Amino acid sequence: MKLSNIFFLKLFLFFCLQLIVIGSLSAATTLAVLQQKDSTKVNDDQNVPSKKLVIDQDAKYGNNPFGDYNEAFYRVDRLNEQIGLPPTKFNLRTPQAVLEHFVTSARNGKYEDAIHALNYNLMPLNMTEEQATVLSKKLYFLINQRVTIDWDALSDRPDGQIDMSTTTNQAIAGKPRRSVVFGNVDLDGRDIVFRVQRVRYKEFGALWLISANTVENIEPLYAQYGPRKLDRMMPEWSNVPFLGIPVWKLIGTLVLIFLAYLLAKLTNVISKRLFAKSETGWISNIASKLSKPAGLLIGTLFFYITLNKLISLSGGFASFVYTSLIILIVVSITWFVTRFVDYAMTYIAENRIGDITEEENEEARKLLTYISVGRRIVTFLIVVIGGYFIISQFRALEKVGISILASAGVATVVLGIAAQNTLGNIFAGLQIAITRPVKVGDTVFINEEWGHVEEIGFTYLVVRTWDLRRQIIPLKYVISNIFENWSMTSSHQIRPIILYADYHLDVEKLRVKFEELLKSSEDWDEDTDPVLEVVDTTEKSIKIRALCSAKDPNTAWKLHCKLREDLVKFVSKLENGQYLTKERLEIEDISKQS
């Protein structure tokens, strides 16, 4: 069977599987709905209002209700004329109390009590109590689905202040608050802030209510985040909680995760096989590199889209799922981009740069160094940007990050001291990329070892020694210490040959022989004339140095070893080794002296 036939067969089976699963769910839920059509018993998860607007667009609104400024509360000249003032039996004196009243009443289905926790001053004057009940149901659904209330951070004082204790147990004076934030939800790229506000109507006592602006935004938020299709189709028995989550939502989420996993694997396999036999080499290579991150990205997006369309999650489970989704999407995009950048730079290094093993190829080694350092810097920046996007999705983490960056306190100093070596190595890498004291492919002598620079990483340098060992050297050490770069300006190298011989040696004969040997060698580059000189003497011998040159350090090493062997052989055979170093002893006959 041809590859294309296999592909379409798998694709057909995959979509059939989806249709079967969705069809089964739809059939089961429809049957359950028909069976319970006459039933009047509906649980709280089903009893959700439709997304149809409650408020008429042509309704009549009242004037601005706010009066004179007071820092402790908002003074209003009208308050909830649509449903009347809240009964005095309800505790609405503190921010925590008003939210407790609303959540508890809504949770128990007492929406006729919950409506009195809202401020309807920005709603139409002809709004009915039934419409207010629907609004409170919508608000409770939104809070349950999208807002995590930090009850510990909510003040339980009428003035809205947070109680603070000191080591001296003295009171801390502060200003009263008349507006407290308890959550926020994104709507079309802008944050809709949920607030409770302290208001005072005429000469009545001040009380806390969910703000009029929050109430005004209930309907547009509910239109976007309201119940999904399956929320209205599921039968009552499917809402039996398991670990605090309705069973059908848990099973549905797991089914979607499984389908997303299949789609990710299918994308991975298809992309590899589809481009594997491409006549263009880089297409098949890049497909193998990007298939896994592309599969993860497509699978995650599929799960996110289908979850939003079919299932509405709430509470801690929703926070966990959506947080995981955000992280997975950012990670998959970051992984995809880093893989692409890595492959692009590797492709340039392998196909657009010459052979760096040739020491004279200076431009190739220079360009490869830029690519090696640049690839890691770009990867690092992409990862940092990805991490920033993850943090920016969470207001609490974003505030922590901003406070750390803005702080000049002890924690920042400690962090800087702890990370100074790592940061020093990273900046050393940037300095190496700019000043170029060493490049990939250079021959260096460092730490009493010589070898070739094999890799320049974020924080370290890899040197391959002559015996194939790898030295890992921190970049900070490279910048801060002296080392020899034998390829920095030219690969050409001159190496000395040291010999020791007797004082009676005819140095001219040795010089002639050295010149003869050097000129007959193919490794000599002829850039430096043959030189042989006596450079030092000891009490036993003379020190002779001969100089030879070659096109690169490796060739120069081989040449100087070969010439040394030949010169030692020549001296040892010259007049039967008479000119080898020797120690002279003068022996006198004491008997003759007497």
PDB file of C-alpha atoms in Angstrom, residues 346-546:
ATOM      1  CA  THR A 346      23.470  24.131  12.162  1.00  0.00           C
ATOM      2  CA  TYR A 347      22.516  23.999   8.482  1.00  0.00           C
ATOM      3  CA  ILE A 348      24.461  27.186   7.804  1.00  0.00           C
ATOM      4  CA  ALA A 349      27.443  25.832   9.721  1.00  0.00           C
ATOM      5  CA  GLU A 350      27.456  22.533   7.828  1.00  0.00           C
ATOM      6  CA  ASN A 351      26.603  23.737   4.333  1.00  0.00           C
ATOM      7  CA  ARG A 352      27.667  27.358   4.024  1.00  0.00           C
ATOM      8  CA  ILE A 353      30.956  27.286   5.942  1.00  0.00           C
ATOM      9  CA  GLY A 354      34.202  25.792   4.692  1.00  0.00           C
ATOM     10  CA  ASP A 355      36.321  23.125   6.359  1.00  0.00           C
ATOM     11  CA  ILE A 356      37.452  24.454   9.741  1.00  0.00           C
ATOM     12  CA  THR A 357      39.974  21.635  10.093  1.00  0.00           C
ATOM     13  CA  GLU A 358      42.126  23.560   7.654  1.00  0.00           C
ATOM     14  CA  GLU A 359      44.025  25.970   9.884  1.00  0.00           C
ATOM     15  CA  GLU A 360      44.388  28.577   7.177  1.00  0.00           C
ATOM     16  CA  ASN A 361      40.596  28.858   6.771  1.00  0.00           C
ATOM     17  CA  GLU A 362      40.353  31.856   9.095  1.00  0.00           C
ATOM     18  CA  GLU A 363      36.989  33.164   7.853  1.00  0.00           C
ATOM     19  CA  ALA A 364      35.273  29.799   8.290  1.00  0.00           C
ATOM     20  CA  ARG A 365      36.439  29.484  11.892  1.00  0.00           C
ATOM     21  CA  LYS A 366      35.430  33.064  12.636  1.00  0.00           C
ATOM     22  CA  LEU A 367      31.927  32.592  11.200  1.00  0.00           C
ATOM     23  CA  LEU A 368      31.466  29.278  13.006  1.00  0.00           C
ATOM     24  CA  THR A 369      32.371  30.980  16.294  1.00  0.00           C
ATOM     25  CA  TYR A 370      29.719  33.636  15.727  1.00  0.00           C
ATOM     26  CA  ILE A 371      27.150  30.945  14.935  1.00  0.00           C
ATOM     27  CA  SER A 372      28.136  28.820  17.942  1.00  0.00           C
ATOM     28  CA  VAL A 373      27.842  31.685  20.424  1.00  0.00           C
ATOM     29  CA  GLY A 374      24.904  33.327  18.647  1.00  0.00           C
ATOM     30  CA  ARG A 375      22.866  30.116  18.604  1.00  0.00           C
ATOM     31  CA  ARG A 376      23.135  29.773  22.359  1.00  0.00           C
ATOM     32  CA  ILE A 377      22.394  33.432  23.014  1.00  0.00           C
ATOM     33  CA  VAL A 378      19.297  33.337  20.788  1.00  0.00           C
ATOM     34  CA  THR A 379      18.147  30.100  22.454  1.00  0.00           C
ATOM     35  CA  PHE A 380      18.663  31.657  25.885  1.00  0.00           C
ATOM     36  CA  LEU A 381      16.662  34.750  24.923  1.00  0.00           C
ATOM     37  CA  ILE A 382      13.827  32.645  23.486  1.00  0.00           C
ATOM     38  CA  VAL A 383      13.631  30.626  26.703  1.00  0.00           C
ATOM     39  CA  VAL A 384      13.647  33.825  28.795  1.00  0.00           C
ATOM     40  CA  ILE A 385      10.848  35.326  26.663  1.00  0.00           C
ATOM     41  CA  GLY A 386       8.861  32.106  26.971  1.00  0.00           C
ATOM     42  CA  GLY A 387       9.306  32.162  30.748  1.00  0.00           C
ATOM     43  CA  TYR A 388       8.190  35.790  30.824  1.00  0.00           C
ATOM     44  CA  PHE A 389       4.996  34.951  28.940  1.00  0.00           C
ATOM     45  CA  ILE A 390       4.259  32.145  31.385  1.00  0.00           C
ATOM     46  CA  ILE A 391       4.785  34.461  34.366  1.00  0.00           C
ATOM     47  CA  SER A 392       2.741  37.243  32.749  1.00  0.00           C
ATOM     48  CA  GLN A 393      -0.321  34.984  32.681  1.00  0.00           C
ATOM     49  CA  PHE A 394      -0.399  34.892  36.472  1.00  0.00           C
ATOM     50  CA  ARG A 395      -0.888  38.197  38.201  1.00  0.00           C
ATOM     51  CA  ALA A 396       0.602  36.976  41.477  1.00  0.00           C
ATOM     52  CA  LEU A 397       3.791  35.707  39.836  1.00  0.00           C
ATOM     53  CA  GLU A 398       4.022  38.833  37.709  1.00  0.00           C
ATOM     54  CA  LYS A 399       3.902  41.006  40.816  1.00  0.00           C
ATOM     55  CA  VAL A 400       6.551  38.848  42.464  1.00  0.00           C
ATOM     56  CA  GLY A 401       8.778  39.176  39.413  1.00  0.00           C
ATOM     57  CA  ILE A 402       8.330  42.947  39.282  1.00  0.00           C
ATOM     58  CA  SER A 403       9.042  43.307  42.989  1.00  0.00           C
ATOM     59  CA  ILE A 404      12.214  41.245  42.677  1.00  0.00           C
ATOM     60  CA  LEU A 405      13.410  43.335  39.744  1.00  0.00           C
ATOM     61  CA  ALA A 406      12.558  46.586  41.491  1.00  0.00           C
ATOM     62  CA  SER A 407      13.970  45.600  44.845  1.00  0.00           C
ATOM     63  CA  ALA A 408      17.448  46.646  45.863  1.00  0.00           C
ATOM     64  CA  GLY A 409      17.296  44.754  49.117  1.00  0.00           C
ATOM     65  CA  VAL A 410      19.270  41.947  50.635  1.00  0.00           C
ATOM     66  CA  ALA A 411      17.563  39.202  48.594  1.00  0.00           C
ATOM     67  CA  THR A 412      18.688  40.766  45.325  1.00  0.00           C
ATOM     68  CA  VAL A 413      22.246  41.138  46.573  1.00  0.00           C
ATOM     69  CA  VAL A 414      22.345  37.531  47.767  1.00  0.00           C
ATOM     70  CA  LEU A 415      20.976  36.336  44.436  1.00  0.00           C
ATOM     71  CA  GLY A 416      23.567  38.355  42.561  1.00  0.00           C
ATOM     72  CA  ILE A 417      26.403  36.961  44.670  1.00  0.00           C
ATOM     73  CA  ALA A 418      25.137  33.402  44.282  1.00  0.00           C
ATOM     74  CA  ALA A 419      24.856  33.711  40.508  1.00  0.00           C
ATOM     75  CA  GLN A 420      27.961  35.791  39.854  1.00  0.00           C
ATOM     76  CA  ASN A 421      29.986  32.870  38.492  1.00  0.00           C
ATOM     77  CA  THR A 422      27.248  31.816  36.083  1.00  0.00           C
ATOM     78  CA  LEU A 423      26.543  35.379  34.997  1.00  0.00           C
ATOM     79  CA  GLY A 424      30.285  36.015  34.709  1.00  0.00           C
ATOM     80  CA  ASN A 425      30.648  33.071  32.352  1.00  0.00           C
ATOM     81  CA  ILE A 426      27.675  34.208  30.253  1.00  0.00           C
ATOM     82  CA  PHE A 427      29.081  37.726  29.884  1.00  0.00           C
ATOM     83  CA  ALA A 428      32.499  36.234  29.172  1.00  0.00           C
ATOM     84  CA  GLY A 429      30.865  34.356  26.282  1.00  0.00           C
ATOM     85  CA  LEU A 430      29.528  37.642  24.920  1.00  0.00           C
ATOM     86  CA  GLN A 431      32.962  39.203  25.320  1.00  0.00           C
ATOM     87  CA  ILE A 432      34.575  36.299  23.442  1.00  0.00           C
ATOM     88  CA  ALA A 433      32.038  36.674  20.623  1.00  0.00           C
ATOM     89  CA  ILE A 434      32.822  40.387  20.318  1.00  0.00           C
ATOM     90  CA  THR A 435      36.596  40.507  20.893  1.00  0.00           C
ATOM     91  CA  ARG A 436      37.370  37.045  19.417  1.00  0.00           C
ATOM     92  CA  PRO A 437      40.440  36.034  21.453  1.00  0.00           C
ATOM     93  CA  VAL A 438      39.590  32.439  20.554  1.00  0.00           C
ATOM     94  CA  LYS A 439      37.473  30.834  17.827  1.00  0.00           C
ATOM     95  CA  VAL A 440      36.045  27.420  17.116  1.00  0.00           C
ATOM     96  CA  GLY A 441      38.784  25.355  15.434  1.00  0.00           C
ATOM     97  CA  ASP A 442      41.696  27.344  16.907  1.00  0.00           C
ATOM     98  CA  THR A 443      44.726  25.513  18.260  1.00  0.00           C
ATOM     99  CA  VAL A 444      45.389  26.682  21.814  1.00  0.00           C
ATOM    100  CA  PHE A 445      47.811  25.963  24.634  1.00  0.00           C
ATOM    101  CA  ILE A 446      45.975  26.274  27.940  1.00  0.00           C
ATOM    102  CA  ASN A 447      46.364  24.649  31.358  1.00  0.00           C
ATOM    103  CA  GLU A 448      49.665  23.109  30.221  1.00  0.00           C
ATOM    104  CA  GLU A 449      47.832  21.268  27.449  1.00  0.00           C
ATOM    105  CA  TRP A 450      47.474  21.970  23.764  1.00  0.00           C
ATOM    106  CA  GLY A 451      44.504  21.078  21.626  1.00  0.00           C
ATOM    107  CA  HIS A 452      41.765  22.341  19.340  1.00  0.00           C
ATOM    108  CA  VAL A 453      38.742  24.424  20.367  1.00  0.00           C
ATOM    109  CA  GLU A 454      35.821  22.142  19.636  1.00  0.00           C
ATOM    110  CA  GLU A 455      32.904  24.121  21.056  1.00  0.00           C
ATOM    111  CA  ILE A 456      32.116  27.458  22.691  1.00  0.00           C
ATOM    112  CA  GLY A 457      29.045  27.067  24.921  1.00  0.00           C
ATOM    113  CA  PHE A 458      27.061  29.410  27.154  1.00  0.00           C
ATOM    114  CA  THR A 459      29.472  29.166  30.041  1.00  0.00           C
ATOM    115  CA  TYR A 460      32.330  26.895  29.011  1.00  0.00           C
ATOM    116  CA  LEU A 461      34.907  26.123  26.334  1.00  0.00           C
ATOM    117  CA  VAL A 462      35.587  22.579  25.096  1.00  0.00           C
ATOM    118  CA  VAL A 463      39.181  21.843  24.045  1.00  0.00           C
ATOM    119  CA  ARG A 464      39.980  18.552  22.316  1.00  0.00           C
ATOM    120  CA  THR A 465      43.529  17.599  23.288  1.00  0.00           C
ATOM    121  CA  TRP A 466      45.967  15.744  21.018  1.00  0.00           C
ATOM    122  CA  ASP A 467      45.134  12.435  22.748  1.00  0.00           C
ATOM    123  CA  LEU A 468      41.366  12.977  22.223  1.00  0.00           C
ATOM    124  CA  ARG A 469      40.569  14.053  25.784  1.00  0.00           C
ATOM    125  CA  ARG A 470      38.161  16.937  26.354  1.00  0.00           C
ATOM    126  CA  GLN A 471      39.006  19.830  28.637  1.00  0.00           C
ATOM    127  CA  ILE A 472      35.985  21.796  29.904  1.00  0.00           C
ATOM    128  CA  ILE A 473      37.166  25.299  30.713  1.00  0.00           C
ATOM    129  CA  PRO A 474      34.911  28.067  32.157  1.00  0.00           C
ATOM    130  CA  LEU A 475      34.756  31.069  29.833  1.00  0.00           C
ATOM    131  CA  LYS A 476      35.522  33.369  32.754  1.00  0.00           C
ATOM    132  CA  TYR A 477      38.874  31.564  33.155  1.00  0.00           C
ATOM    133  CA  VAL A 478      39.616  32.051  29.438  1.00  0.00           C
ATOM    134  CA  ILE A 479      39.018  35.798  29.700  1.00  0.00           C
ATOM    135  CA  SER A 480      40.855  36.243  33.010  1.00  0.00           C
ATOM    136  CA  ASN A 481      43.983  34.118  32.447  1.00  0.00           C
ATOM    137  CA  ILE A 482      46.861  33.965  29.995  1.00  0.00           C
ATOM    138  CA  PHE A 483      46.768  31.264  27.324  1.00  0.00           C
ATOM    139  CA  GLU A 484      48.375  30.746  23.930  1.00  0.00           C
ATOM    140  CA  ASN A 485      46.321  30.853  20.734  1.00  0.00           C
ATOM    141  CA  TRP A 486      48.439  29.353  17.988  1.00  0.00           C
ATOM    142  CA  SER A 487      45.859  30.182  15.301  1.00  0.00           C
ATOM    143  CA  MET A 488      44.800  33.694  16.251  1.00  0.00           C
ATOM    144  CA  THR A 489      46.366  35.635  13.375  1.00  0.00           C
ATOM    145  CA  SER A 490      47.893  32.852  11.277  1.00  0.00           C
ATOM    146  CA  SER A 491      48.087  29.086  11.380  1.00  0.00           C
ATOM    147  CA  HIS A 492      51.792  29.244  10.431  1.00  0.00           C
ATOM    148  CA  GLN A 493      54.025  28.063  13.294  1.00  0.00           C
ATOM    149  CA  ILE A 494      57.743  27.862  14.071  1.00  0.00           C
ATOM    150  CA  ARG A 495      58.882  25.112  16.433  1.00  0.00           C
ATOM    151  CA  PRO A 496      62.316  24.739  18.095  1.00  0.00           C
ATOM    152  CA  ILE A 497      64.372  21.546  18.162  1.00  0.00           C
ATOM    153  CA  ILE A 498      66.704  21.308  21.169  1.00  0.00           C
ATOM    154  CA  LEU A 499      69.821  19.128  21.159  1.00  0.00           C
ATOM    155  CA  TYR A 500      72.738  18.717  23.573  1.00  0.00           C
ATOM    156  CA  ALA A 501      76.195  17.765  22.228  1.00  0.00           C
ATOM    157  CA  ASP A 502      79.837  17.656  23.224  1.00  0.00           C
ATOM    158  CA  TYR A 503      82.009  20.758  23.039  1.00  0.00           C
ATOM    159  CA  HIS A 504      84.136  19.163  20.273  1.00  0.00           C
ATOM    160  CA  LEU A 505      81.218  18.908  17.843  1.00  0.00           C
ATOM    161  CA  ASP A 506      81.672  20.694  14.517  1.00  0.00           C
ATOM    162  CA  VAL A 507      78.480  22.782  14.592  1.00  0.00           C
ATOM    163  CA  GLU A 508      78.834  23.728  10.921  1.00  0.00           C
ATOM    164  CA  LYS A 509      78.556  20.083   9.868  1.00  0.00           C
ATOM    165  CA  LEU A 510      75.375  19.759  11.933  1.00  0.00           C
ATOM    166  CA  ARG A 511      74.010  22.985  10.420  1.00  0.00           C
ATOM    167  CA  VAL A 512      74.592  21.715   6.884  1.00  0.00           C
ATOM    168  CA  LYS A 513      72.913  18.413   7.720  1.00  0.00           C
ATOM    169  CA  PHE A 514      69.913  20.181   9.250  1.00  0.00           C
ATOM    170  CA  GLU A 515      69.497  22.375   6.188  1.00  0.00           C
ATOM    171  CA  GLU A 516      69.641  19.302   3.997  1.00  0.00           C
ATOM    172  CA  LEU A 517      67.033  17.458   6.033  1.00  0.00           C
ATOM    173  CA  LEU A 518      64.671  20.438   6.235  1.00  0.00           C
ATOM    174  CA  LYS A 519      64.755  21.183   2.518  1.00  0.00           C
ATOM    175  CA  SER A 520      64.040  17.574   1.671  1.00  0.00           C
ATOM    176  CA  SER A 521      60.910  17.466   3.856  1.00  0.00           C
ATOM    177  CA  GLU A 522      57.500  18.028   2.224  1.00  0.00           C
ATOM    178  CA  ASP A 523      56.096  19.450   5.453  1.00  0.00           C
ATOM    179  CA  TRP A 524      58.382  22.488   5.446  1.00  0.00           C
ATOM    180  CA  ASP A 525      56.470  25.573   4.263  1.00  0.00           C
ATOM    181  CA  GLU A 526      59.679  27.471   3.262  1.00  0.00           C
ATOM    182  CA  ASP A 527      58.462  30.595   5.094  1.00  0.00           C
ATOM    183  CA  THR A 528      61.373  30.511   7.555  1.00  0.00           C
ATOM    184  CA  ASP A 529      64.979  29.840   6.528  1.00  0.00           C
ATOM    185  CA  PRO A 530      66.819  26.928   8.171  1.00  0.00           C
ATOM    186  CA  VAL A 531      68.413  28.148  11.398  1.00  0.00           C
ATOM    187  CA  LEU A 532      70.685  26.188  13.732  1.00  0.00           C
ATOM    188  CA  GLU A 533      72.470  27.955  16.585  1.00  0.00           C
ATOM    189  CA  VAL A 534      74.268  27.284  19.859  1.00  0.00           C
ATOM    190  CA  VAL A 535      72.043  29.081  22.363  1.00  0.00           C
ATOM    191  CA  ASP A 536      73.564  27.978  25.691  1.00  0.00           C
ATOM    192  CA  THR A 537      76.309  25.996  27.353  1.00  0.00           C
ATOM    193  CA  THR A 538      76.569  23.843  30.462  1.00  0.00           C
ATOM    194  CA  GLU A 539      79.558  22.352  32.276  1.00  0.00           C
ATOM    195  CA  LYS A 540      79.059  19.150  30.276  1.00  0.00           C
ATOM    196  CA  SER A 541      77.685  20.161  26.842  1.00  0.00           C
ATOM    197  CA  ILE A 542      76.505  22.814  24.462  1.00  0.00           C
ATOM    198  CA  LYS A 543      72.785  23.503  23.851  1.00  0.00           C
ATOM    199  CA  ILE A 544      71.824  23.654  20.187  1.00  0.00           C
ATOM    200  CA  ARG A 545      68.501  24.995  18.874  1.00  0.00           C
ATOM    201  CA  ALA A 546      67.237  24.433  15.354  1.00  0.00           C
TER     202      ALA A 546
END
